[in-house]
Amino acid sequence: MRTSLLAVALTTLVNGHCRAEGWMLTLLDGEAVVIDGARRLTAGPGLRVSPGALVETSATTALVRFEGPDQATIDLGPDTRAMLAPDNATARGGRPPAVYLQQGSVKLTSHEGSTFPGLVAPGLELLPFSGSAVVQVGKGNRAVFAEAARLEVGERHSGGVPRFLKAGEFYSGDGKRAGIVAERPTADWLKQVPRAFRDPLPLRAAALRDKPFEAPPLPGPTYEQLARWLGAEPYVRRDFVSRFKPLARDAAFRRALQSHLASHPEWAVVLSPDR
């Protein structure tokens, strides 16, 4: 297992195909909520999640770690929203990514000898790699740090071109125009990298394997709790109508869908099935 300058992150299978049923939450420092299927759950060590699970951390969360079957890890920082193993999504080359990062910070690390399947985010994608990388998505900014890996960053906008990073190099951009590759991250960027990413942490999946976490169910999800996902780019919401259709039986949820239909027009078939 590689030792890194920041901390450990994402999971992979040797053949590059990663599914979320292999993901287990193993470390939690702070609060996190998981939406698994249409259920909203309290996160806790030992929780296994399904493909397409949505994970959200709070502004005060230090770290949420998921470990996979190949001793790879996904580390999520504070104020982060991510989908693990999007069911119906593919990246360039037809491979499914291991994670979609909508907002926040994630560190991805593969086990030695294996390949991490990749990541997709608004405006960029990270192709399969070996080693460790940190990705950050904010309002109007995207950043990728090739901490201990050679990376190919794809720009998902018109005219976007592949960017190749050597270990230690840093990509930054806004997700709409061509980004910049620098020899190293800026000092200001390094200061705001989650502290929990900086030191190696022990793997815990083996110790938790026979101690499954029965996640206490939470109320909801309400429309407001799902709004950012329901209005996300079509890439990740392809199956949301079938997945969350039962929630539309709730009058308040249904009214909110109708009020914001322009953000997710595919819900018209549920709201007006006879049209």
PDB file of C-alpha atoms in Angstrom:
ATOM      1  CA  MET A   1       0.000   0.000   0.000  1.00  0.00           C
ATOM      2  CA  ARG A   2       1.353   3.429  -0.893  1.00  0.00           C
ATOM      3  CA  THR A   3       2.060   5.994   1.778  1.00  0.00           C
ATOM      4  CA  SER A   4       0.944   9.454   0.639  1.00  0.00           C
ATOM      5  CA  LEU A   5       1.504  13.068   1.593  1.00  0.00           C
ATOM      6  CA  LEU A   6      -2.169  13.777   2.219  1.00  0.00           C
ATOM      7  CA  ALA A   7      -4.322  10.691   3.052  1.00  0.00           C
ATOM      8  CA  VAL A   8      -5.977   7.634   1.608  1.00  0.00           C
ATOM      9  CA  ALA A   9      -9.037   7.525  -0.786  1.00  0.00           C
ATOM     10  CA  LEU A  10     -11.035   5.548  -3.476  1.00  0.00           C
ATOM     11  CA  THR A  11     -11.638   1.878  -4.336  1.00  0.00           C
ATOM     12  CA  THR A  12     -11.110  -0.227  -7.435  1.00  0.00           C
ATOM     13  CA  LEU A  13     -11.233  -3.731  -8.807  1.00  0.00           C
ATOM     14  CA  VAL A  14      -8.273  -5.255 -10.636  1.00  0.00           C
ATOM     15  CA  ASN A  15     -10.228  -5.422 -13.875  1.00  0.00           C
ATOM     16  CA  GLY A  16     -11.196  -1.778 -13.519  1.00  0.00           C
ATOM     17  CA  HIS A  17     -14.909  -2.405 -12.961  1.00  0.00           C
ATOM     18  CA  CYS A  18     -16.040  -1.121  -9.580  1.00  0.00           C
ATOM     19  CA  ARG A  19     -19.481  -1.555  -8.063  1.00  0.00           C
ATOM     20  CA  ALA A  20     -20.784   0.055  -4.929  1.00  0.00           C
ATOM     21  CA  GLU A  21     -21.995  -3.137  -3.285  1.00  0.00           C
ATOM     22  CA  GLY A  22     -18.322  -3.614  -2.405  1.00  0.00           C
ATOM     23  CA  TRP A  23     -18.121  -0.244  -0.642  1.00  0.00           C
ATOM     24  CA  MET A  24     -18.166  -0.100   3.123  1.00  0.00           C
ATOM     25  CA  LEU A  25     -18.027   3.015   5.265  1.00  0.00           C
ATOM     26  CA  THR A  26     -15.127   2.398   7.651  1.00  0.00           C
ATOM     27  CA  LEU A  27     -14.220   5.775   9.179  1.00  0.00           C
ATOM     28  CA  LEU A  28     -16.441   8.669  10.179  1.00  0.00           C
ATOM     29  CA  ASP A  29     -15.174  11.822  11.866  1.00  0.00           C
ATOM     30  CA  GLY A  30     -18.192  14.095  11.975  1.00  0.00           C
ATOM     31  CA  GLU A  31     -21.608  13.721  10.377  1.00  0.00           C
ATOM     32  CA  ALA A  32     -22.741  12.259   7.067  1.00  0.00           C
ATOM     33  CA  VAL A  33     -26.024  11.203   5.498  1.00  0.00           C
ATOM     34  CA  VAL A  34     -26.451   8.462   2.895  1.00  0.00           C
ATOM     35  CA  ILE A  35     -29.375   8.202   0.472  1.00  0.00           C
ATOM     36  CA  ASP A  36     -29.372   4.547  -0.531  1.00  0.00           C
ATOM     37  CA  GLY A  37     -32.072   3.849  -3.079  1.00  0.00           C
ATOM     38  CA  ALA A  38     -34.841   6.154  -1.853  1.00  0.00           C
ATOM     39  CA  ARG A  39     -33.989   5.736   1.840  1.00  0.00           C
ATOM     40  CA  ARG A  40     -32.229   8.436   3.841  1.00  0.00           C
ATOM     41  CA  LEU A  41     -29.889   6.904   6.417  1.00  0.00           C
ATOM     42  CA  THR A  42     -27.554   7.897   9.214  1.00  0.00           C
ATOM     43  CA  ALA A  43     -23.987   7.020   8.253  1.00  0.00           C
ATOM     44  CA  GLY A  44     -21.810   4.876  10.515  1.00  0.00           C
ATOM     45  CA  PRO A  45     -18.787   2.558  10.342  1.00  0.00           C
ATOM     46  CA  GLY A  46     -19.762  -0.835   8.928  1.00  0.00           C
ATOM     47  CA  LEU A  47     -22.465   0.538   6.617  1.00  0.00           C
ATOM     48  CA  ARG A  48     -22.465  -1.072   3.162  1.00  0.00           C
ATOM     49  CA  VAL A  49     -23.994   0.947   0.345  1.00  0.00           C
ATOM     50  CA  SER A  50     -25.633   0.119  -2.980  1.00  0.00           C
ATOM     51  CA  PRO A  51     -24.697   1.334  -6.469  1.00  0.00           C
ATOM     52  CA  GLY A  52     -25.694   4.953  -6.945  1.00  0.00           C
ATOM     53  CA  ALA A  53     -25.695   5.755  -3.216  1.00  0.00           C
ATOM     54  CA  LEU A  54     -25.603   9.498  -2.532  1.00  0.00           C
ATOM     55  CA  VAL A  55     -23.313  10.623   0.277  1.00  0.00           C
ATOM     56  CA  GLU A  56     -23.375  14.092   1.809  1.00  0.00           C
ATOM     57  CA  THR A  57     -21.084  15.452   4.515  1.00  0.00           C
ATOM     58  CA  SER A  58     -21.567  18.543   6.665  1.00  0.00           C
ATOM     59  CA  ALA A  59     -19.383  21.644   6.775  1.00  0.00           C
ATOM     60  CA  THR A  60     -17.843  20.413  10.037  1.00  0.00           C
ATOM     61  CA  THR A  61     -17.174  16.821   8.929  1.00  0.00           C
ATOM     62  CA  ALA A  62     -13.455  16.012   8.950  1.00  0.00           C
ATOM     63  CA  LEU A  63     -13.519  12.700   7.067  1.00  0.00           C
ATOM     64  CA  VAL A  64     -15.751   9.952   5.714  1.00  0.00           C
ATOM     65  CA  ARG A  65     -13.944   6.933   4.322  1.00  0.00           C
ATOM     66  CA  PHE A  66     -15.266   4.113   2.171  1.00  0.00           C
ATOM     67  CA  GLU A  67     -13.146   1.031   1.553  1.00  0.00           C
ATOM     68  CA  GLY A  68     -13.554  -1.340  -1.352  1.00  0.00           C
ATOM     69  CA  PRO A  69     -12.792  -4.997  -1.979  1.00  0.00           C
ATOM     70  CA  ASP A  70      -9.288  -4.239  -3.256  1.00  0.00           C
ATOM     71  CA  GLN A  71      -8.196  -2.300  -0.160  1.00  0.00           C
ATOM     72  CA  ALA A  72      -8.720   0.925  -2.043  1.00  0.00           C
ATOM     73  CA  THR A  73     -10.378   3.873  -0.334  1.00  0.00           C
ATOM     74  CA  ILE A  74     -12.594   6.896  -0.989  1.00  0.00           C
ATOM     75  CA  ASP A  75     -12.037   9.741   1.462  1.00  0.00           C
ATOM     76  CA  LEU A  76     -14.611  12.532   1.464  1.00  0.00           C
ATOM     77  CA  GLY A  77     -13.909  15.890   3.075  1.00  0.00           C
ATOM     78  CA  PRO A  78     -16.277  18.487   4.549  1.00  0.00           C
ATOM     79  CA  ASP A  79     -19.263  19.936   2.673  1.00  0.00           C
ATOM     80  CA  THR A  80     -19.047  17.239   0.006  1.00  0.00           C
ATOM     81  CA  ARG A  81     -21.699  15.581  -2.166  1.00  0.00           C
ATOM     82  CA  ALA A  82     -20.837  12.441  -4.117  1.00  0.00           C
ATOM     83  CA  MET A  83     -22.471   9.458  -5.809  1.00  0.00           C
ATOM     84  CA  LEU A  84     -20.713   6.112  -5.469  1.00  0.00           C
ATOM     85  CA  ALA A  85     -20.553   3.874  -8.556  1.00  0.00           C
ATOM     86  CA  PRO A  86     -23.205   5.652 -10.648  1.00  0.00           C
ATOM     87  CA  ASP A  87     -25.376   2.876 -12.068  1.00  0.00           C
ATOM     88  CA  ASN A  88     -26.054   4.216 -15.541  1.00  0.00           C
ATOM     89  CA  ALA A  89     -23.032   6.443 -16.092  1.00  0.00           C
ATOM     90  CA  THR A  90     -20.017   5.842 -18.282  1.00  0.00           C
ATOM     91  CA  ALA A  91     -16.814   7.770 -18.740  1.00  0.00           C
ATOM     92  CA  ARG A  92     -14.719   8.141 -21.881  1.00  0.00           C
ATOM     93  CA  GLY A  93     -13.838   4.703 -23.206  1.00  0.00           C
ATOM     94  CA  GLY A  94     -17.133   3.226 -21.969  1.00  0.00           C
ATOM     95  CA  ARG A  95     -15.944   2.402 -18.452  1.00  0.00           C
ATOM     96  CA  PRO A  96     -18.162   3.218 -15.485  1.00  0.00           C
ATOM     97  CA  PRO A  97     -16.515   5.656 -13.070  1.00  0.00           C
ATOM     98  CA  ALA A  98     -16.216   4.748  -9.404  1.00  0.00           C
ATOM     99  CA  VAL A  99     -17.545   8.077  -8.199  1.00  0.00           C
ATOM    100  CA  TYR A 100     -19.304  11.226  -9.352  1.00  0.00           C
ATOM    101  CA  LEU A 101     -18.212  14.263  -7.338  1.00  0.00           C
ATOM    102  CA  GLN A 102     -20.824  17.001  -7.431  1.00  0.00           C
ATOM    103  CA  GLN A 103     -19.237  19.255  -4.820  1.00  0.00           C
ATOM    104  CA  GLY A 104     -16.408  19.240  -2.305  1.00  0.00           C
ATOM    105  CA  SER A 105     -13.183  17.294  -1.889  1.00  0.00           C
ATOM    106  CA  VAL A 106     -12.273  13.656  -2.394  1.00  0.00           C
ATOM    107  CA  LYS A 107      -9.041  11.723  -2.286  1.00  0.00           C
ATOM    108  CA  LEU A 108      -8.737   8.599  -4.414  1.00  0.00           C
ATOM    109  CA  THR A 109      -6.132   5.911  -3.776  1.00  0.00           C
ATOM    110  CA  SER A 110      -5.694   2.558  -5.461  1.00  0.00           C
ATOM    111  CA  HIS A 111      -4.078  -0.465  -3.866  1.00  0.00           C
ATOM    112  CA  GLU A 112      -0.644  -1.270  -5.255  1.00  0.00           C
ATOM    113  CA  GLY A 113      -0.934  -3.290  -8.462  1.00  0.00           C
ATOM    114  CA  SER A 114      -4.540  -2.284  -9.178  1.00  0.00           C
ATOM    115  CA  THR A 115      -6.158   0.471 -11.210  1.00  0.00           C
ATOM    116  CA  PHE A 116      -8.692   2.957  -9.949  1.00  0.00           C
ATOM    117  CA  PRO A 117     -11.640   3.095 -12.401  1.00  0.00           C
ATOM    118  CA  GLY A 118     -11.928   6.876 -12.543  1.00  0.00           C
ATOM    119  CA  LEU A 119     -14.030   9.837 -11.451  1.00  0.00           C
ATOM    120  CA  VAL A 120     -16.456  12.183 -13.167  1.00  0.00           C
ATOM    121  CA  ALA A 121     -17.398  15.678 -12.001  1.00  0.00           C
ATOM    122  CA  PRO A 122     -19.084  18.689 -13.588  1.00  0.00           C
ATOM    123  CA  GLY A 123     -16.697  19.849 -16.293  1.00  0.00           C
ATOM    124  CA  LEU A 124     -14.020  17.185 -15.893  1.00  0.00           C
ATOM    125  CA  GLU A 125     -13.256  13.497 -15.626  1.00  0.00           C
ATOM    126  CA  LEU A 126     -10.334  11.560 -14.236  1.00  0.00           C
ATOM    127  CA  LEU A 127      -9.479   8.478 -16.264  1.00  0.00           C
ATOM    128  CA  PRO A 128      -8.405   5.182 -14.619  1.00  0.00           C
ATOM    129  CA  PHE A 129      -5.082   5.453 -12.808  1.00  0.00           C
ATOM    130  CA  SER A 130      -2.840   3.825 -10.220  1.00  0.00           C
ATOM    131  CA  GLY A 131      -1.720   5.727  -7.136  1.00  0.00           C
ATOM    132  CA  SER A 132      -3.388   8.592  -5.290  1.00  0.00           C
ATOM    133  CA  ALA A 133      -5.061  11.819  -6.372  1.00  0.00           C
ATOM    134  CA  VAL A 134      -7.072  14.615  -4.788  1.00  0.00           C
ATOM    135  CA  VAL A 135      -9.993  16.212  -6.639  1.00  0.00           C
ATOM    136  CA  GLN A 136     -11.874  19.319  -5.580  1.00  0.00           C
ATOM    137  CA  VAL A 137     -15.036  20.814  -7.067  1.00  0.00           C
ATOM    138  CA  GLY A 138     -16.243  24.225  -5.950  1.00  0.00           C
ATOM    139  CA  LYS A 139     -18.341  27.056  -7.296  1.00  0.00           C
ATOM    140  CA  GLY A 140     -16.528  28.073 -10.459  1.00  0.00           C
ATOM    141  CA  ASN A 141     -13.372  26.091  -9.765  1.00  0.00           C
ATOM    142  CA  ARG A 142     -12.043  22.578 -10.338  1.00  0.00           C
ATOM    143  CA  ALA A 143      -8.720  21.225  -9.081  1.00  0.00           C
ATOM    144  CA  VAL A 144      -6.852  17.933  -9.451  1.00  0.00           C
ATOM    145  CA  PHE A 145      -3.633  17.099  -7.607  1.00  0.00           C
ATOM    146  CA  ALA A 146      -1.634  14.122  -8.883  1.00  0.00           C
ATOM    147  CA  GLU A 147      -0.305  13.338  -5.433  1.00  0.00           C
ATOM    148  CA  ALA A 148       1.310  10.006  -6.299  1.00  0.00           C
ATOM    149  CA  ALA A 149       0.053   9.097  -9.775  1.00  0.00           C
ATOM    150  CA  ARG A 150       0.266   9.859 -13.471  1.00  0.00           C
ATOM    151  CA  LEU A 151      -3.149  11.201 -14.445  1.00  0.00           C
ATOM    152  CA  GLU A 152      -5.183  11.956 -17.534  1.00  0.00           C
ATOM    153  CA  VAL A 153      -7.740  14.673 -16.888  1.00  0.00           C
ATOM    154  CA  GLY A 154     -10.477  15.035 -19.494  1.00  0.00           C
ATOM    155  CA  GLU A 155     -12.211  18.389 -19.888  1.00  0.00           C
ATOM    156  CA  ARG A 156     -15.938  17.806 -20.389  1.00  0.00           C
ATOM    157  CA  HIS A 157     -16.755  20.981 -22.268  1.00  0.00           C
ATOM    158  CA  SER A 158     -16.857  21.918 -25.926  1.00  0.00           C
ATOM    159  CA  GLY A 159     -13.313  21.961 -27.243  1.00  0.00           C
ATOM    160  CA  GLY A 160     -11.939  20.354 -24.101  1.00  0.00           C
ATOM    161  CA  VAL A 161      -8.686  18.448 -24.484  1.00  0.00           C
ATOM    162  CA  PRO A 162      -6.966  15.773 -22.376  1.00  0.00           C
ATOM    163  CA  ARG A 163      -4.493  17.084 -19.811  1.00  0.00           C
ATOM    164  CA  PHE A 164      -1.685  14.806 -18.667  1.00  0.00           C
ATOM    165  CA  LEU A 165      -0.256  15.210 -15.172  1.00  0.00           C
ATOM    166  CA  LYS A 166       2.920  13.722 -13.774  1.00  0.00           C
ATOM    167  CA  ALA A 167       3.170  12.912 -10.067  1.00  0.00           C
ATOM    168  CA  GLY A 168       3.186  16.137  -8.073  1.00  0.00           C
ATOM    169  CA  GLU A 169       1.560  18.266 -10.783  1.00  0.00           C
ATOM    170  CA  PHE A 170      -1.631  20.275 -10.363  1.00  0.00           C
ATOM    171  CA  TYR A 171      -4.562  21.023 -12.677  1.00  0.00           C
ATOM    172  CA  SER A 172      -6.930  23.947 -12.138  1.00  0.00           C
ATOM    173  CA  GLY A 173      -9.820  25.301 -14.171  1.00  0.00           C
ATOM    174  CA  ASP A 174     -13.426  26.448 -14.067  1.00  0.00           C
ATOM    175  CA  GLY A 175     -15.026  23.488 -15.864  1.00  0.00           C
ATOM    176  CA  LYS A 176     -16.009  25.658 -18.845  1.00  0.00           C
ATOM    177  CA  ARG A 177     -12.723  26.719 -20.428  1.00  0.00           C
ATOM    178  CA  ALA A 178      -9.306  25.149 -20.853  1.00  0.00           C
ATOM    179  CA  GLY A 179      -7.591  24.569 -17.531  1.00  0.00           C
ATOM    180  CA  ILE A 180      -3.961  25.063 -16.530  1.00  0.00           C
ATOM    181  CA  VAL A 181      -1.375  22.476 -15.479  1.00  0.00           C
ATOM    182  CA  ALA A 182       1.272  23.646 -12.997  1.00  0.00           C
ATOM    183  CA  GLU A 183       4.336  21.891 -11.616  1.00  0.00           C
ATOM    184  CA  ARG A 184       2.906  21.951  -8.103  1.00  0.00           C
ATOM    185  CA  PRO A 185      -0.200  23.091  -6.198  1.00  0.00           C
ATOM    186  CA  THR A 186      -0.326  26.651  -4.918  1.00  0.00           C
ATOM    187  CA  ALA A 187       0.381  27.272  -1.234  1.00  0.00           C
ATOM    188  CA  ASP A 188      -3.127  28.677  -0.751  1.00  0.00           C
ATOM    189  CA  TRP A 189      -4.725  25.552  -2.224  1.00  0.00           C
ATOM    190  CA  LEU A 190      -2.636  23.248  -0.032  1.00  0.00           C
ATOM    191  CA  LYS A 191      -3.730  25.174   3.068  1.00  0.00           C
ATOM    192  CA  GLN A 192      -7.398  24.387   2.465  1.00  0.00           C
ATOM    193  CA  VAL A 193      -6.951  20.688   1.623  1.00  0.00           C
ATOM    194  CA  PRO A 194      -8.771  18.703   4.349  1.00  0.00           C
ATOM    195  CA  ARG A 195      -6.337  17.977   7.154  1.00  0.00           C
ATOM    196  CA  ALA A 196      -7.513  14.356   7.306  1.00  0.00           C
ATOM    197  CA  PHE A 197      -6.180  13.823   3.763  1.00  0.00           C
ATOM    198  CA  ARG A 198      -2.606  14.503   4.836  1.00  0.00           C
ATOM    199  CA  ASP A 199      -1.687  11.480   6.928  1.00  0.00           C
ATOM    200  CA  PRO A 200      -2.061   7.756   6.179  1.00  0.00           C
ATOM    201  CA  LEU A 201      -4.816   6.051   8.156  1.00  0.00           C
ATOM    202  CA  PRO A 202      -5.207   2.322   8.862  1.00  0.00           C
ATOM    203  CA  LEU A 203      -7.622   0.222   6.824  1.00  0.00           C
ATOM    204  CA  ARG A 204     -10.553  -1.078   8.870  1.00  0.00           C
ATOM    205  CA  ALA A 205     -12.778  -3.064   6.495  1.00  0.00           C
ATOM    206  CA  ALA A 206     -11.473  -6.436   7.686  1.00  0.00           C
ATOM    207  CA  ALA A 207     -12.218  -5.585  11.320  1.00  0.00           C
ATOM    208  CA  LEU A 208     -15.751  -4.411  10.450  1.00  0.00           C
ATOM    209  CA  ARG A 209     -16.649  -7.186   8.016  1.00  0.00           C
ATOM    210  CA  ASP A 210     -18.544  -9.213  10.618  1.00  0.00           C
ATOM    211  CA  LYS A 211     -19.994  -6.141  12.336  1.00  0.00           C
ATOM    212  CA  PRO A 212     -22.553  -4.747   9.880  1.00  0.00           C
ATOM    213  CA  PHE A 213     -23.981  -1.357  10.775  1.00  0.00           C
ATOM    214  CA  GLU A 214     -27.765  -1.193  10.889  1.00  0.00           C
ATOM    215  CA  ALA A 215     -28.241   2.393   9.793  1.00  0.00           C
ATOM    216  CA  PRO A 216     -31.011   4.232  11.645  1.00  0.00           C
ATOM    217  CA  PRO A 217     -33.471   5.540   9.030  1.00  0.00           C
ATOM    218  CA  LEU A 218     -33.993   9.291   8.847  1.00  0.00           C
ATOM    219  CA  PRO A 219     -37.101  11.194   7.746  1.00  0.00           C
ATOM    220  CA  GLY A 220     -37.308  12.019   4.063  1.00  0.00           C
ATOM    221  CA  PRO A 221     -35.712  12.552   1.758  1.00  0.00           C
ATOM    222  CA  THR A 222     -37.709  15.694   1.095  1.00  0.00           C
ATOM    223  CA  TYR A 223     -37.579  17.535  -2.199  1.00  0.00           C
ATOM    224  CA  GLU A 224     -35.312  20.156  -0.638  1.00  0.00           C
ATOM    225  CA  GLN A 225     -32.874  17.467   0.507  1.00  0.00           C
ATOM    226  CA  LEU A 226     -32.729  16.008  -3.012  1.00  0.00           C
ATOM    227  CA  ALA A 227     -33.018  19.215  -5.027  1.00  0.00           C
ATOM    228  CA  ARG A 228     -29.349  19.550  -5.987  1.00  0.00           C
ATOM    229  CA  TRP A 229     -29.310  15.971  -7.248  1.00  0.00           C
ATOM    230  CA  LEU A 230     -32.677  16.129  -9.028  1.00  0.00           C
ATOM    231  CA  GLY A 231     -31.434  19.209 -10.879  1.00  0.00           C
ATOM    232  CA  ALA A 232     -27.953  17.834 -11.553  1.00  0.00           C
ATOM    233  CA  GLU A 233     -26.627  17.269 -15.054  1.00  0.00           C
ATOM    234  CA  PRO A 234     -28.510  14.534 -16.987  1.00  0.00           C
ATOM    235  CA  TYR A 235     -25.390  12.353 -16.824  1.00  0.00           C
ATOM    236  CA  VAL A 236     -26.139  11.326 -13.238  1.00  0.00           C
ATOM    237  CA  ARG A 237     -29.917  11.560 -12.988  1.00  0.00           C
ATOM    238  CA  ARG A 238     -30.877   9.105 -15.723  1.00  0.00           C
ATOM    239  CA  ASP A 239     -32.579   6.679 -13.341  1.00  0.00           C
ATOM    240  CA  PHE A 240     -33.861   9.200 -10.792  1.00  0.00           C
ATOM    241  CA  VAL A 241     -37.479   9.092 -12.000  1.00  0.00           C
ATOM    242  CA  SER A 242     -37.769   5.345 -11.413  1.00  0.00           C
ATOM    243  CA  ARG A 243     -35.654   5.506  -8.257  1.00  0.00           C
ATOM    244  CA  PHE A 244     -37.497   8.335  -6.520  1.00  0.00           C
ATOM    245  CA  LYS A 245     -40.970   7.969  -8.053  1.00  0.00           C
ATOM    246  CA  PRO A 246     -42.470   6.620  -4.776  1.00  0.00           C
ATOM    247  CA  LEU A 247     -41.557   9.926  -3.097  1.00  0.00           C
ATOM    248  CA  ALA A 248     -43.909  11.754  -5.481  1.00  0.00           C
ATOM    249  CA  ARG A 249     -46.861  10.241  -3.603  1.00  0.00           C
ATOM    250  CA  ASP A 250     -46.157  12.847  -0.932  1.00  0.00           C
ATOM    251  CA  ALA A 251     -48.144  15.990  -1.728  1.00  0.00           C
ATOM    252  CA  ALA A 252     -45.389  18.419  -0.711  1.00  0.00           C
ATOM    253  CA  PHE A 253     -42.780  16.540  -2.760  1.00  0.00           C
ATOM    254  CA  ARG A 254     -45.122  16.494  -5.754  1.00  0.00           C
ATOM    255  CA  ARG A 255     -45.848  20.227  -5.507  1.00  0.00           C
ATOM    256  CA  ALA A 256     -42.123  21.003  -5.359  1.00  0.00           C
ATOM    257  CA  LEU A 257     -41.475  18.824  -8.411  1.00  0.00           C
ATOM    258  CA  GLN A 258     -44.141  20.755 -10.299  1.00  0.00           C
ATOM    259  CA  SER A 259     -42.806  24.140  -9.187  1.00  0.00           C
ATOM    260  CA  HIS A 260     -39.278  23.311 -10.333  1.00  0.00           C
ATOM    261  CA  LEU A 261     -40.152  21.171 -13.352  1.00  0.00           C
ATOM    262  CA  ALA A 262     -37.887  23.222 -15.626  1.00  0.00           C
ATOM    263  CA  SER A 263     -34.895  21.897 -13.655  1.00  0.00           C
ATOM    264  CA  HIS A 264     -35.885  18.258 -14.251  1.00  0.00           C
ATOM    265  CA  PRO A 265     -38.430  18.048 -17.108  1.00  0.00           C
ATOM    266  CA  GLU A 266     -38.266  14.245 -17.189  1.00  0.00           C
ATOM    267  CA  TRP A 267     -40.621  14.250 -14.171  1.00  0.00           C
ATOM    268  CA  ALA A 268     -43.504  15.491 -16.342  1.00  0.00           C
ATOM    269  CA  VAL A 269     -44.394  11.869 -17.139  1.00  0.00           C
ATOM    270  CA  VAL A 270     -44.994  11.257 -13.417  1.00  0.00           C
ATOM    271  CA  LEU A 271     -46.814  14.509 -12.721  1.00  0.00           C
ATOM    272  CA  SER A 272     -49.043  14.333 -15.823  1.00  0.00           C
ATOM    273  CA  PRO A 273     -49.097  10.677 -16.927  1.00  0.00           C
ATOM    274  CA  ASP A 274     -52.073  11.144 -19.286  1.00  0.00           C
ATOM    275  CA  ARG A 275     -50.439  13.798 -21.448  1.00  0.00           C
TER     276      ARG A 275
END
